[in-house]
mmCIF file of C-alpha atoms and ligand atoms in Angstrom:
data_model
loop_
_atom_site.group_PDB
_atom_site.id
_atom_site.type_symbol
_atom_site.label_atom_id
_atom_site.label_comp_id
_atom_site.label_asym_id
_atom_site.label_seq_id
_atom_site.Cartn_x
_atom_site.Cartn_y
_atom_site.Cartn_z
ATOM 1 C CA UNK A 1 -14.085 -5.196 4.866
ATOM 2 C CA UNK A 2 -12.448 -3.297 2.034
ATOM 3 C CA UNK A 3 -13.768 0.049 3.335
ATOM 4 C CA UNK A 4 -11.756 -0.412 6.530
ATOM 5 C CA UNK A 5 -8.650 -0.777 4.416
ATOM 6 C CA UNK A 6 -9.477 2.288 2.325
ATOM 7 C CA UNK A 7 -9.608 4.324 5.523
ATOM 8 C CA UNK A 8 -5.953 3.449 6.142
ATOM 9 C CA UNK A 9 -4.815 5.295 3.037
ATOM 10 C CA UNK A 10 -4.658 8.651 4.788
ATOM 11 C CA UNK A 11 -2.649 7.198 7.671
ATOM 12 C CA UNK A 12 0.155 5.511 5.770
ATOM 13 C CA UNK A 13 2.783 8.077 6.745
ATOM 14 C CA UNK A 14 2.499 6.448 10.172
ATOM 15 C CA UNK A 15 2.031 2.902 8.947
ATOM 16 C CA UNK A 16 3.848 1.425 11.947
ATOM 17 C CA UNK A 17 0.995 2.584 14.177
ATOM 18 C CA UNK A 18 -1.841 1.165 12.091
ATOM 19 C CA UNK A 19 -3.641 -1.940 13.252
ATOM 20 C CA UNK A 20 -4.607 -4.443 10.583
ATOM 21 C CA UNK A 21 -8.387 -4.362 9.977
ATOM 22 C CA UNK A 22 -8.294 -8.124 9.509
ATOM 23 C CA UNK A 23 -6.143 -9.517 12.334
ATOM 24 C CA UNK A 24 -5.568 -6.484 14.576
ATOM 25 C CA UNK A 25 -1.776 -6.718 14.546
ATOM 26 C CA UNK A 26 0.393 -3.695 13.869
ATOM 27 C CA UNK A 27 1.953 -5.220 10.809
ATOM 28 C CA UNK A 28 0.693 -3.002 8.018
ATOM 29 C CA UNK A 29 3.034 -2.148 5.208
ATOM 30 C CA UNK A 30 2.474 -0.376 1.927
ATOM 31 C CA UNK A 31 4.057 0.484 -1.356
ATOM 32 C CA UNK A 32 3.308 3.129 -3.924
ATOM 33 C CA UNK A 33 4.395 2.262 -7.430
ATOM 34 C CA UNK A 34 4.224 5.140 -9.814
ATOM 35 C CA UNK A 35 5.553 8.147 -11.533
ATOM 36 C CA UNK A 36 6.835 10.917 -9.301
ATOM 37 C CA UNK A 37 6.383 13.428 -12.130
ATOM 38 C CA UNK A 38 2.657 12.831 -12.637
ATOM 39 C CA UNK A 39 2.124 11.724 -9.001
ATOM 40 C CA UNK A 40 -0.199 8.984 -10.224
ATOM 41 C CA UNK A 41 0.353 5.334 -9.490
ATOM 42 C CA UNK A 42 -0.728 2.146 -7.815
ATOM 43 C CA UNK A 43 -1.031 1.546 -4.127
ATOM 44 C CA UNK A 44 -0.556 -1.752 -2.370
ATOM 45 C CA UNK A 45 -1.425 -2.061 1.307
ATOM 46 C CA UNK A 46 -0.963 -5.366 3.073
ATOM 47 C CA UNK A 47 -0.499 -6.971 6.447
ATOM 48 C CA UNK A 48 2.741 -8.855 7.088
ATOM 49 C CA UNK A 49 1.033 -10.930 9.740
ATOM 50 C CA UNK A 50 -2.076 -12.346 8.033
ATOM 51 C CA UNK A 51 -0.941 -11.645 4.445
ATOM 52 C CA UNK A 52 -4.172 -9.936 3.429
ATOM 53 C CA UNK A 53 -4.457 -6.603 1.712
ATOM 54 C CA UNK A 54 -5.761 -4.436 -1.067
ATOM 55 C CA UNK A 55 -4.536 -3.081 -4.363
ATOM 56 C CA UNK A 56 -5.720 0.256 -5.711
ATOM 57 C CA UNK A 57 -4.972 1.547 -9.176
ATOM 58 C CA UNK A 58 -4.669 5.133 -10.302
ATOM 59 C CA UNK A 59 -4.205 6.882 -7.008
ATOM 60 C CA UNK A 60 -2.647 10.244 -6.352
ATOM 61 C CA UNK A 61 0.714 9.738 -4.696
ATOM 62 C CA UNK A 62 1.017 11.976 -1.651
ATOM 63 C CA UNK A 63 4.204 13.560 -0.356
ATOM 64 C CA UNK A 64 6.238 11.858 2.358
ATOM 65 C CA UNK A 65 5.428 8.292 1.366
ATOM 66 C CA UNK A 66 7.612 5.524 0.061
ATOM 67 C CA UNK A 67 7.335 5.300 -3.718
ATOM 68 C CA UNK A 68 9.154 3.255 -6.318
ATOM 69 C CA UNK A 69 9.063 3.807 -10.053
ATOM 70 C CA UNK A 70 7.524 1.326 -12.487
ATOM 71 C CA UNK A 71 11.053 0.459 -13.633
ATOM 72 C CA UNK A 72 12.251 -0.219 -10.097
ATOM 73 C CA UNK A 73 9.164 -2.279 -9.308
ATOM 74 C CA UNK A 74 10.010 -4.694 -12.145
ATOM 75 C CA UNK A 75 13.389 -5.436 -10.580
ATOM 76 C CA UNK A 76 12.228 -5.855 -7.002
ATOM 77 C CA UNK A 77 10.429 -8.633 -5.232
ATOM 78 C CA UNK A 78 6.887 -7.430 -4.691
ATOM 79 C CA UNK A 79 4.941 -8.481 -1.629
ATOM 80 C CA UNK A 80 2.701 -11.478 -2.043
ATOM 81 C CA UNK A 81 -0.583 -11.394 -0.205
ATOM 82 C CA UNK A 82 -4.211 -12.321 -0.680
ATOM 83 C CA UNK A 83 -6.379 -9.555 -2.124
ATOM 84 C CA UNK A 84 -9.598 -8.833 -0.278
HETATM 85 ZN ZN1 LIG B 1 -3.413 -8.724 9.461
#
């Protein structure tokens, strides 16, 4: 199951078109948390419908994705979902 989620990583720039590997709904959302200088961070991908998802540490942060800094992430409400 997790491999199907890993395949989504390259498609996140068009997250609204991705179908959830778990429930099939187009409800995938993601968040990169990291340092824009080093371009290294964490990636959270989850489904707003079935509340399942994955968490990947130490990923390269690509261009054209939504990213928040570690400082910002401490102040915001992070998504809650069940890790696969
Ligand atoms: Zn789902």
